[in-house]
XYZ file of C-alpha atoms in Angstrom:
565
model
C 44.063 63.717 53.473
C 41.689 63.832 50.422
C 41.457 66.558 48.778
C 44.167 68.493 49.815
C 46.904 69.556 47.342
C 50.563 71.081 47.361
C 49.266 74.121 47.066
C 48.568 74.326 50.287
C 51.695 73.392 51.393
C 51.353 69.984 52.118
C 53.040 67.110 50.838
C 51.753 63.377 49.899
C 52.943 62.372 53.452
C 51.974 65.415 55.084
C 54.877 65.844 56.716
C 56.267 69.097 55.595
C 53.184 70.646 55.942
C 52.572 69.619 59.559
C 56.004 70.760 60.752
C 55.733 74.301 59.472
C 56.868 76.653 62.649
C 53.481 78.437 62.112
C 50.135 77.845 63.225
C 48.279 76.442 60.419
C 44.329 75.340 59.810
C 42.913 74.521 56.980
C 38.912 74.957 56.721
C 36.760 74.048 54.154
C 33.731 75.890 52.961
C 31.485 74.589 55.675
C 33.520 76.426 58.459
C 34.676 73.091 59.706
C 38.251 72.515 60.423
C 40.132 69.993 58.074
C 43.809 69.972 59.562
C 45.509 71.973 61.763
C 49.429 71.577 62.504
C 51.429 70.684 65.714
C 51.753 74.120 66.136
C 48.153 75.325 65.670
C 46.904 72.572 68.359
C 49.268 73.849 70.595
C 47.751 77.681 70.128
C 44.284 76.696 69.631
C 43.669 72.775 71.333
C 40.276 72.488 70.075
C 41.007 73.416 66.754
C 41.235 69.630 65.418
C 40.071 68.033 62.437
C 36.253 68.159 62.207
C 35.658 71.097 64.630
C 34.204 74.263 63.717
C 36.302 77.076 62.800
C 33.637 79.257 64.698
C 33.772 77.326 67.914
C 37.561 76.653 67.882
C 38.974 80.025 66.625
C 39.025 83.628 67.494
C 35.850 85.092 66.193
C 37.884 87.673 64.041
C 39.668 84.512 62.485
C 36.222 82.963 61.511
C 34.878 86.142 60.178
C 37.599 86.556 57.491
C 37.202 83.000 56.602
C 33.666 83.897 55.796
C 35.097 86.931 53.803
C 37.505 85.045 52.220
C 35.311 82.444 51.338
C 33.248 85.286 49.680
C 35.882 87.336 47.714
C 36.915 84.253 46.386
C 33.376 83.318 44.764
C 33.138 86.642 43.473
C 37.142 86.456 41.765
C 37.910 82.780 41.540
C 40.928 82.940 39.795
C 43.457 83.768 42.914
C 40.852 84.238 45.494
C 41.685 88.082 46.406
C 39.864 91.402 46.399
C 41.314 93.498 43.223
C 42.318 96.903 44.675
C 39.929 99.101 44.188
C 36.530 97.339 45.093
C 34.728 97.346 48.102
C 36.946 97.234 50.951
C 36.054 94.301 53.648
C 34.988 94.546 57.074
C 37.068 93.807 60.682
C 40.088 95.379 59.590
C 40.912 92.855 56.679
C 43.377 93.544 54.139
C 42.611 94.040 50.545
C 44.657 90.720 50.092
C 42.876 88.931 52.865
C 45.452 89.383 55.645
C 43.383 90.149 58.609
C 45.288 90.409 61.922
C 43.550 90.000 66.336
C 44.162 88.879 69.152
C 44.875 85.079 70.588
C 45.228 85.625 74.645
C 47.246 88.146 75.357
C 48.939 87.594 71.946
C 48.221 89.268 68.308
C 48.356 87.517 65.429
C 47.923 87.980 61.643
C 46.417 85.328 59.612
C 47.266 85.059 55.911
C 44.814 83.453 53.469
C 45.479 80.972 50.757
C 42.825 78.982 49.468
C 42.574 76.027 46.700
C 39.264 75.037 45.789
C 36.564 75.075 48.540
C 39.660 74.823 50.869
C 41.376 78.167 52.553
C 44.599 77.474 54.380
C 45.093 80.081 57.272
C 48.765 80.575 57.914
C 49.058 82.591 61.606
C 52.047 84.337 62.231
C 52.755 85.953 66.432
C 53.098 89.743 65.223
C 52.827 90.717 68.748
C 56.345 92.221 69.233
C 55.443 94.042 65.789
C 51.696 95.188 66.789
C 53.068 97.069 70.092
C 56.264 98.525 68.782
C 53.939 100.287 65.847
C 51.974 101.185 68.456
C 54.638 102.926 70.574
C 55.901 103.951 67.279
C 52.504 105.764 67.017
C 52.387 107.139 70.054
C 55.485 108.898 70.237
C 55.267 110.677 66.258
C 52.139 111.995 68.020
C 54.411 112.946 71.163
C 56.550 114.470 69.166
C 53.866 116.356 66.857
C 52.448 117.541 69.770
C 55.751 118.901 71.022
C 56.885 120.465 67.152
C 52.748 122.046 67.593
C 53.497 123.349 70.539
C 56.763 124.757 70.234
C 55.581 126.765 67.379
C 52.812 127.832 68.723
C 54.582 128.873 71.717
C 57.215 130.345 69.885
C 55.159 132.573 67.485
C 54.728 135.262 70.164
C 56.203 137.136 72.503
C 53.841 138.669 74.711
C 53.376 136.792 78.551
C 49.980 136.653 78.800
C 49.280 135.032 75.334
C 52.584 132.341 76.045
C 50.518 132.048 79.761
C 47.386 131.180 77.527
C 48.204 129.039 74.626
C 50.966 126.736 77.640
C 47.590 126.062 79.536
C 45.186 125.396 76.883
C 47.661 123.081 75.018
C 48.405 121.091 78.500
C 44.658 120.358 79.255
C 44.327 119.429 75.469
C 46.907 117.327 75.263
C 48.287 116.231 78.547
C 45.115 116.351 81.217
C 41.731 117.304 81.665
C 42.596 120.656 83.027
C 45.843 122.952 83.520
C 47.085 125.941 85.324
C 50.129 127.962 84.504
C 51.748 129.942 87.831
C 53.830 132.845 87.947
C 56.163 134.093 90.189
C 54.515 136.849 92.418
C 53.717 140.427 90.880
C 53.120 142.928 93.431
C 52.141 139.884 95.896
C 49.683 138.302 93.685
C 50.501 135.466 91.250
C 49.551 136.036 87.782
C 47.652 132.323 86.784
C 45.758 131.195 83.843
C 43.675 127.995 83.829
C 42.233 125.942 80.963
C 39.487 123.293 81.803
C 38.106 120.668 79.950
C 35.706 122.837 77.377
C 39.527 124.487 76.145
C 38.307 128.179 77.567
C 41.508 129.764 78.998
C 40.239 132.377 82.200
C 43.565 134.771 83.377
C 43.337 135.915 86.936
C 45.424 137.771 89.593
C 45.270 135.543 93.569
C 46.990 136.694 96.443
C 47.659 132.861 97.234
C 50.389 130.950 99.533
C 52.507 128.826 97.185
C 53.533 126.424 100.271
C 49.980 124.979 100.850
C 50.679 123.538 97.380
C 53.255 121.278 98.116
C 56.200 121.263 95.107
C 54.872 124.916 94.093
C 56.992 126.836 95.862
C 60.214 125.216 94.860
C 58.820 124.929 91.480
C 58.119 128.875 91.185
C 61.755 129.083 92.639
C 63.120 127.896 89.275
C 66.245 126.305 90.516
C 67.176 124.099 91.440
C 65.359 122.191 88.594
C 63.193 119.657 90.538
C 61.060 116.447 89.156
C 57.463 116.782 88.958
C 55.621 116.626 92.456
C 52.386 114.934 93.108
C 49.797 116.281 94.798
C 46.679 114.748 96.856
C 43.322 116.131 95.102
C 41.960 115.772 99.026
C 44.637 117.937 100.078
C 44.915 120.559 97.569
C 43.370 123.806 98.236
C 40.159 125.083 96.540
C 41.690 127.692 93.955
C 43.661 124.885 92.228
C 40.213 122.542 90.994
C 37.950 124.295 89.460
C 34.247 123.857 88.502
C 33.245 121.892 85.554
C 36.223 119.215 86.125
C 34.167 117.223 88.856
C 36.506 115.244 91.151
C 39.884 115.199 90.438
C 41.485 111.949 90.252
C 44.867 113.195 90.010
C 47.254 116.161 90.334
C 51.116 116.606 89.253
C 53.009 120.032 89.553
C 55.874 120.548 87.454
C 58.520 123.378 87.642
C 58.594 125.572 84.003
C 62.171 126.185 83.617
C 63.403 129.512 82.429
C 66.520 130.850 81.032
C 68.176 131.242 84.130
C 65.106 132.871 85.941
C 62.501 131.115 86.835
C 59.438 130.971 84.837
C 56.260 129.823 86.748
C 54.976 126.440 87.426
C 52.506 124.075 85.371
C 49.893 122.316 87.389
C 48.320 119.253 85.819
C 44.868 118.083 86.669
C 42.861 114.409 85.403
C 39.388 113.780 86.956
C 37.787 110.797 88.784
C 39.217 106.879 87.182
C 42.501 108.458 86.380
C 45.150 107.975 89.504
C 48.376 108.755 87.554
C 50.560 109.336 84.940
C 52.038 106.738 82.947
C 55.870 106.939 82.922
C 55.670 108.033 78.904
C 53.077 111.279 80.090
C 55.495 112.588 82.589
C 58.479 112.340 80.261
C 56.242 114.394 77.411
C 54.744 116.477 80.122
C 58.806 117.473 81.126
C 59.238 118.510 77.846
C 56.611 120.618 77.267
C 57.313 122.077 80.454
C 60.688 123.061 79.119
C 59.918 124.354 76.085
C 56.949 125.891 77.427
C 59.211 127.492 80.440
C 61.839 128.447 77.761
C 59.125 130.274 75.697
C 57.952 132.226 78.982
C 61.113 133.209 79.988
C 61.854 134.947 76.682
C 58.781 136.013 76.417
C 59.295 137.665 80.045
C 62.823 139.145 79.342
C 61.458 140.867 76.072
C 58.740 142.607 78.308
C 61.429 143.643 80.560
C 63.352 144.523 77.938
C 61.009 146.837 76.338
C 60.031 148.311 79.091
C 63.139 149.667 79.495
C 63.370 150.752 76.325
C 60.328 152.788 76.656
C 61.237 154.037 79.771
C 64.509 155.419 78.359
C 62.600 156.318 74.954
C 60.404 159.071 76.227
C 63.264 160.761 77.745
C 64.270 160.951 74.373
C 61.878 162.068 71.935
C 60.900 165.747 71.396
C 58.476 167.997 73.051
C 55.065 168.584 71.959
C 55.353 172.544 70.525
C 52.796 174.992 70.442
C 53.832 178.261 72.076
C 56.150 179.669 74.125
C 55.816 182.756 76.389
C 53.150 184.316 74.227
C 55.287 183.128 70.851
C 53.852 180.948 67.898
C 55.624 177.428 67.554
C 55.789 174.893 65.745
C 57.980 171.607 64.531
C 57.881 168.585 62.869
C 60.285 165.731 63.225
C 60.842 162.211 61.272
C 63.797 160.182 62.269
C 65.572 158.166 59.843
C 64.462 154.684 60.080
C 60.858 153.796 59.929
C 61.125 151.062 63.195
C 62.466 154.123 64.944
C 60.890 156.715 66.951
C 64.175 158.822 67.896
C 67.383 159.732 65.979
C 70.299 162.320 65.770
C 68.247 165.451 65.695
C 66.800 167.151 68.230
C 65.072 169.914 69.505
C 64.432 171.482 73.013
C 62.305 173.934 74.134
C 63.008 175.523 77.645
C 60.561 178.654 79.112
C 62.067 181.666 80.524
C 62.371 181.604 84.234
C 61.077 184.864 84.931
C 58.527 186.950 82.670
C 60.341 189.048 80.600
C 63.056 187.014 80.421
C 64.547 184.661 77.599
C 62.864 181.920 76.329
C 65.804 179.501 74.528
C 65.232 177.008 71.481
C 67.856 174.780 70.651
C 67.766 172.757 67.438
C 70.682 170.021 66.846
C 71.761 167.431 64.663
C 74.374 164.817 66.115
C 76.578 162.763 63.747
C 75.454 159.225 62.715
C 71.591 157.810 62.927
C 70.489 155.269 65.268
C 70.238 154.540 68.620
C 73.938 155.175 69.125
C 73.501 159.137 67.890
C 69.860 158.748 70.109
C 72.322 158.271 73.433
C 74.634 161.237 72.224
C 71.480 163.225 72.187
C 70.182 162.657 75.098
C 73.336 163.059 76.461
C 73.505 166.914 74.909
C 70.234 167.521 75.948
C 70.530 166.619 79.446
C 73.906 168.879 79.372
C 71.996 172.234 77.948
C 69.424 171.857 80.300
C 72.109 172.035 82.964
C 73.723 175.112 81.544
C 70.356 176.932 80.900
C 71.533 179.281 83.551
C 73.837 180.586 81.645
C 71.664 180.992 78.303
C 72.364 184.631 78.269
C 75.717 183.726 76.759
C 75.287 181.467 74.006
C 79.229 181.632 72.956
C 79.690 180.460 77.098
C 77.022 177.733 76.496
C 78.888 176.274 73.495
C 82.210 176.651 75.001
C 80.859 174.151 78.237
C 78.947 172.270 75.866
C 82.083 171.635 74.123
C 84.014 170.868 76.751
C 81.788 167.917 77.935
C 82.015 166.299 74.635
C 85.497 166.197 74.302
C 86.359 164.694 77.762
C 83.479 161.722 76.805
C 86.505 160.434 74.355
C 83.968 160.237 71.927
C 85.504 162.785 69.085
C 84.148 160.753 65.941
C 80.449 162.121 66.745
C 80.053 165.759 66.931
C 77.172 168.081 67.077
C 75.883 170.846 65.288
C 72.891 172.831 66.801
C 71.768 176.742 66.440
C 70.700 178.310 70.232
C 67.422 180.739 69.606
C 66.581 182.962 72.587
C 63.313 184.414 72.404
C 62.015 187.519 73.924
C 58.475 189.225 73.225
C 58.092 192.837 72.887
C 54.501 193.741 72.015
C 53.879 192.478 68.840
C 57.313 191.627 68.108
C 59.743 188.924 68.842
C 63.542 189.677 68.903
C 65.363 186.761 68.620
C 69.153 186.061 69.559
C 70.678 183.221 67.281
C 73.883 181.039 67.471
C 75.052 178.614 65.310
C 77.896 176.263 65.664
C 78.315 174.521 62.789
C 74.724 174.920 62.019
C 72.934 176.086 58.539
C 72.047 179.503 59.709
C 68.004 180.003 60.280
C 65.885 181.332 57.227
C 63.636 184.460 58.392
C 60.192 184.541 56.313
C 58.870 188.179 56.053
C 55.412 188.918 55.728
C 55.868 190.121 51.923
C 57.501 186.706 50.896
C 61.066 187.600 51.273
C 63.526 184.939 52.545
C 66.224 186.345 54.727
C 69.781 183.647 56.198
C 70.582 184.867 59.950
C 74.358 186.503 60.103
C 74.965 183.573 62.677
C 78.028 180.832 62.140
C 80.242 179.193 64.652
C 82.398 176.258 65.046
C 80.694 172.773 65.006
C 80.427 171.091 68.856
C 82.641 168.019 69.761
C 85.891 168.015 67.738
C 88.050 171.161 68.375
C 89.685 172.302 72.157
C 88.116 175.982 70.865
C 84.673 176.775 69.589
C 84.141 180.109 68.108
C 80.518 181.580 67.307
C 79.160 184.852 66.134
C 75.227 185.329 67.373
C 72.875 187.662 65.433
C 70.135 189.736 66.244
C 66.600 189.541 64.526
C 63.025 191.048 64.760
C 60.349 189.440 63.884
C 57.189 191.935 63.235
C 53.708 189.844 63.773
C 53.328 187.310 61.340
C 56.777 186.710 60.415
C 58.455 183.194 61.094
C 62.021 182.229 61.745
C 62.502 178.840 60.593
C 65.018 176.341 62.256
C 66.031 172.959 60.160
C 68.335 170.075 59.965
C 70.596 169.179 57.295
C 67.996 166.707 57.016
C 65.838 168.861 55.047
C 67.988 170.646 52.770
C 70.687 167.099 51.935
C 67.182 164.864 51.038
C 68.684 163.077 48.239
C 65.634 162.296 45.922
C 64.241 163.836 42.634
C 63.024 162.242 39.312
C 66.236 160.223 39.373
C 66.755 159.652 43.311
C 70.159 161.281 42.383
C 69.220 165.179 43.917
C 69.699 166.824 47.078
C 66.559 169.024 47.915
C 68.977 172.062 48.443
C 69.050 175.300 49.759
C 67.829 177.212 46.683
C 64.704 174.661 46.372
C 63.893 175.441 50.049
C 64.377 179.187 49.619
C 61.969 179.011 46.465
C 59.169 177.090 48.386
C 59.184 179.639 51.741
C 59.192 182.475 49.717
C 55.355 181.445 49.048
C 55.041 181.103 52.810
C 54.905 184.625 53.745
C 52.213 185.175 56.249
C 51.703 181.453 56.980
C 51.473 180.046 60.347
C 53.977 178.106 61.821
C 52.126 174.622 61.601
C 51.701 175.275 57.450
C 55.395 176.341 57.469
C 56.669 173.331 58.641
C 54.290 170.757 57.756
C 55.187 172.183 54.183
C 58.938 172.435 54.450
C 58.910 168.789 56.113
C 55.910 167.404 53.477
C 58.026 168.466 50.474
C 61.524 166.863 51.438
C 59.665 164.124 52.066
C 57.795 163.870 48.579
C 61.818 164.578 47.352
C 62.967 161.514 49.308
C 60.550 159.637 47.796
C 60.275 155.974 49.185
C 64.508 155.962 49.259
C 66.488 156.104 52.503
C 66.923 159.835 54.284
C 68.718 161.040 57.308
C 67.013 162.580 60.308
C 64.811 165.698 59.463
C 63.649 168.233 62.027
C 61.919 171.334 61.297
C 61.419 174.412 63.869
C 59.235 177.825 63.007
C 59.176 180.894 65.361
C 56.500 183.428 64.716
C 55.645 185.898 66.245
C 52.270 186.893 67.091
C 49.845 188.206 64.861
C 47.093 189.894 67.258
C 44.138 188.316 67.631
C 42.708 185.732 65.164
C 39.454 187.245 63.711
C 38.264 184.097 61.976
C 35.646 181.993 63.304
C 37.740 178.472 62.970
C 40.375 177.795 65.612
C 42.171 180.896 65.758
C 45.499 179.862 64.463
C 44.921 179.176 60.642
C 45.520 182.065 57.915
C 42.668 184.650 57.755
C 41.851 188.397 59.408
C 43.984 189.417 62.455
C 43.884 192.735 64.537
C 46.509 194.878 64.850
């Protein structure tokens, strides 16, 4: 062959180069075919000496001759692009590899030219071409399923799992989606996503067995495989408008943990019959982590209602008066995330006028939602005994007696009993503590006065032993009842202090005359500035005043100013 050279890979007989296992053609500048191997012939017959490349060869093969051809003018000396340049057109390489199809086949042809000649060496990539592609498709399976499991998993509220399940499924699996729940009050919670990616929530009393597959699938278990469904057949709330007609429907089961979850209802308009095998196996998966994240999502609800239900059993009574008698508390449990703790206080009205009003103020041992159940336990026990109020030592004594037959003797309780009876512009006050700090009366001229009032703490010992004292309050004067809380606030300069007694004695005795709110906003305000931004136990704060007359200030009747007598 003249002109051809061993560059080229042939041979002064030729016969290497004609029994390479690849397809091989060699062109000239002209287009026009100048050999072509055994093998070649067999892949492309009319690819034989003298016929155009153009007519003979895959037009993607002829256009990166042409390119070829061209790169090789402009860089002669090894006939490739340098990197960097202007990249070439139909997919092409930088270094002239340029890959299409033959048939049903792919191949890549790689360039290498001598002169005005370009020897195209073909290799059958098709094996290689489809597993990249599968290879594609499933690291975008699988980044759609790491997407959506954090997406899923960054919440736990229903309704948003609900949303971002059916959005995600028309986005990525259909044309449309709608996520089922099990019945609520005999109407199924549903939110559907269509093709423009809007997510609508809705509430249908619908039948789950004109769907068929839904019903088992809302069921939960047994798991079942997905279930087609005839678009003819399906009833009207399913397809919605804006998806046209619907070309195919699948429903698939969204399992829970061990409850079941809902049901995801797939939806493809008109040309689109089925799933491929590969979209129902990534359509199972989402469905399970989708039904996983639901089902959590469903059990926290639960869960917290529960815990709300239970918490506003326990937390404190709103104060402001009591059978004609100025009240007020404050209260700040221990941990920030919490909204009860160990103290307590109760308020419970007299049951006949003139009778005894009682306050109880407690502290039970330990913090947390462990001391929270003690206190509601102790709370639930004085109501019971309010009958017998009149006899605080008998109160404590019962009190006592329920503790110690829980089993429970490492948690005890200390608490002060304060029954309240108005006499004109007085207040006489019975008060009991058992193991309490005794209450602090504020006179109107500043003094600070302890209440003669101990006892035995309430839990620990078969006995309890009290000693109840007897106080008058004249109008304007506050009794003030407090947890341990206030006066053991470890805190100061060096976070080293308790608050203390003597601190809190100092700052009432410039409270004489104040109302009960300023009382024990301040009491509670400064322990609080003492703590600092450092831990602190329960504090609870309790003030008992007794009436001043009437209020004759023009602002709200209850702050300091003019009163009658």
């Amino acid at each position: 062959m003249t002109g051809l050279t061993s560059s080229l890979g042939q041979d002064k007989t030729g016969a290497v180069w004609r029994g390479a296992p690849h397809p091989v053609l060699v062109v000239d500048a002209a287009g026009v075919i100048a050999q072509a191997n055994d093998v070649a012939l067999r892949l492309l017959p009319a690819a034989a000496p003298g016929a155009s490349l153009a007519d003979a060869a895959p037009a993607w093969l002829s256009q990166a001759h042409d390119q070829a051809l061209t790169a090789g003018a402009a860089h002669p000396a090894n006939g490739t692009r340098p990197a960097g340049g202007t990249p070439p057109a139909n997919g092409t390489r930088p270094d002239g590899v340029v890959r299409g199809p033959v048939g049903e086949a792919t191949f890549e042809a790689r360039p290498a030219r001598d002169g005005d000649l370009v020897a195209w060496w073909l290799s059958d990539v098709t094996d290689l071409e489809r597993a990249t592609r599968a290879l594609r498709v499933e690291r975008e399976r699988t980044a759609f399923l790491d997407t959506a499991s954090s997406e899923l998993l960054s919440s736990l509220n229903l309704d948003r799992c609900m949303e971002v399940t059916a959005r995600l499924a028309a986005r990525h699996l259909a044309d449309a989606a709608l996520v089922i729940l099990p019945p609520h009050r005999r109407r199924h919670p549903i939110a559907y996503c269509g093709p423009d990616g809007v997510v609508v929530r809705e509430e249908l009393a619908v039948d789950p067995e004109t769907v068929p597959g839904l019903a088992e699938a809302l069921q939960g278990y047994p798991p079942l495989p997905s279930r087609w469904i005839d678009p003819a057949a399906a009833p009207g709330w399913l397809a919605r408008d804006g998806l046209g007609a619907v070309g195919s429907m699948v429903v698939s089961a969204l399992p829970g943990h061990g409850v079941p979850a809902g049901a995801l209802v797939l939806l493809r308009g008109g040309g689109q019959s089925c799933f491929s095998d590969g979209e129902e196996v990534i359509a199972r998966l989402f469905a399970a982590r989708a039904g996983a994240a639901m089902s959590a999502a469903r059990l926290y609800a639960e869960q917290a209602g529960i815990t709300e239900t239970l918490m506003r059993e326990l937390l404190p009574p709103r104060v402001r008066s009591l059978e004609g008698v100025e009240l007020a508390a404050r209260y700040r449990p221990s941990e920030h995330t919490a909204r009860v703790g160990g103290d307590f206080y109760d308020l419970h009205p007299s049951a006949e006028p003139g009778q005894e009003s009682l306050v109880v103020l407690g502290d039970v041992a330990g913090k947390g939602l462990e001391a929270a159940v003690l206190t509601g336990k102790i709370r639930h026990t004085l109501q019971a005994l309010l009958p017998l109020a009149d006899d605080h030592q008998r109160v404590l004594e019962l009190l006592n007696g329920v503790l110690l037959k829980s089993g429970e003797r490492t948690r005890f309780v200390t608490l002060v009993l304060a029954s309240i009876r108005r006499a004109g512009g007085r207040v006489r006050l019975r008060l009991t503590s058992a193991g309490h700090a005794p209450p602090l009366i504020v006179r109107g001229d500043g003094r600070v006065e302890a209440a003669s009032t101990r006892g035995t703490l309430i839990g620990m010992l078969e006995r309890v032993t009290s000693v109840t004292d007897t106080v008058t309050l004249e109008p304007g004067e506050t009794c003030l009842l407090f947890t341990d809380g206030i006066t053991e606030a470890m805190g100061g300069p060096l976070g080293d202090e308790m608050f203390g007694e003597e601190r809190l004695l100092e700052d009432l005795r410039q409270c004489g005359g104040m109302p009960p709110e300023a009382i024990a906003e301040r009491v509670e305000m400064l322990a609080s500035q003492w703590v600092g931004g450092g831990d602190h136990d329960d504090m609870a704060v309790i003030a008992i005043t007794a009436p001043r007359g009437a209020h004759l200030s023009a602002v709200g009747g209850l702050g300091r100013g003019r009163f009658t007598a």
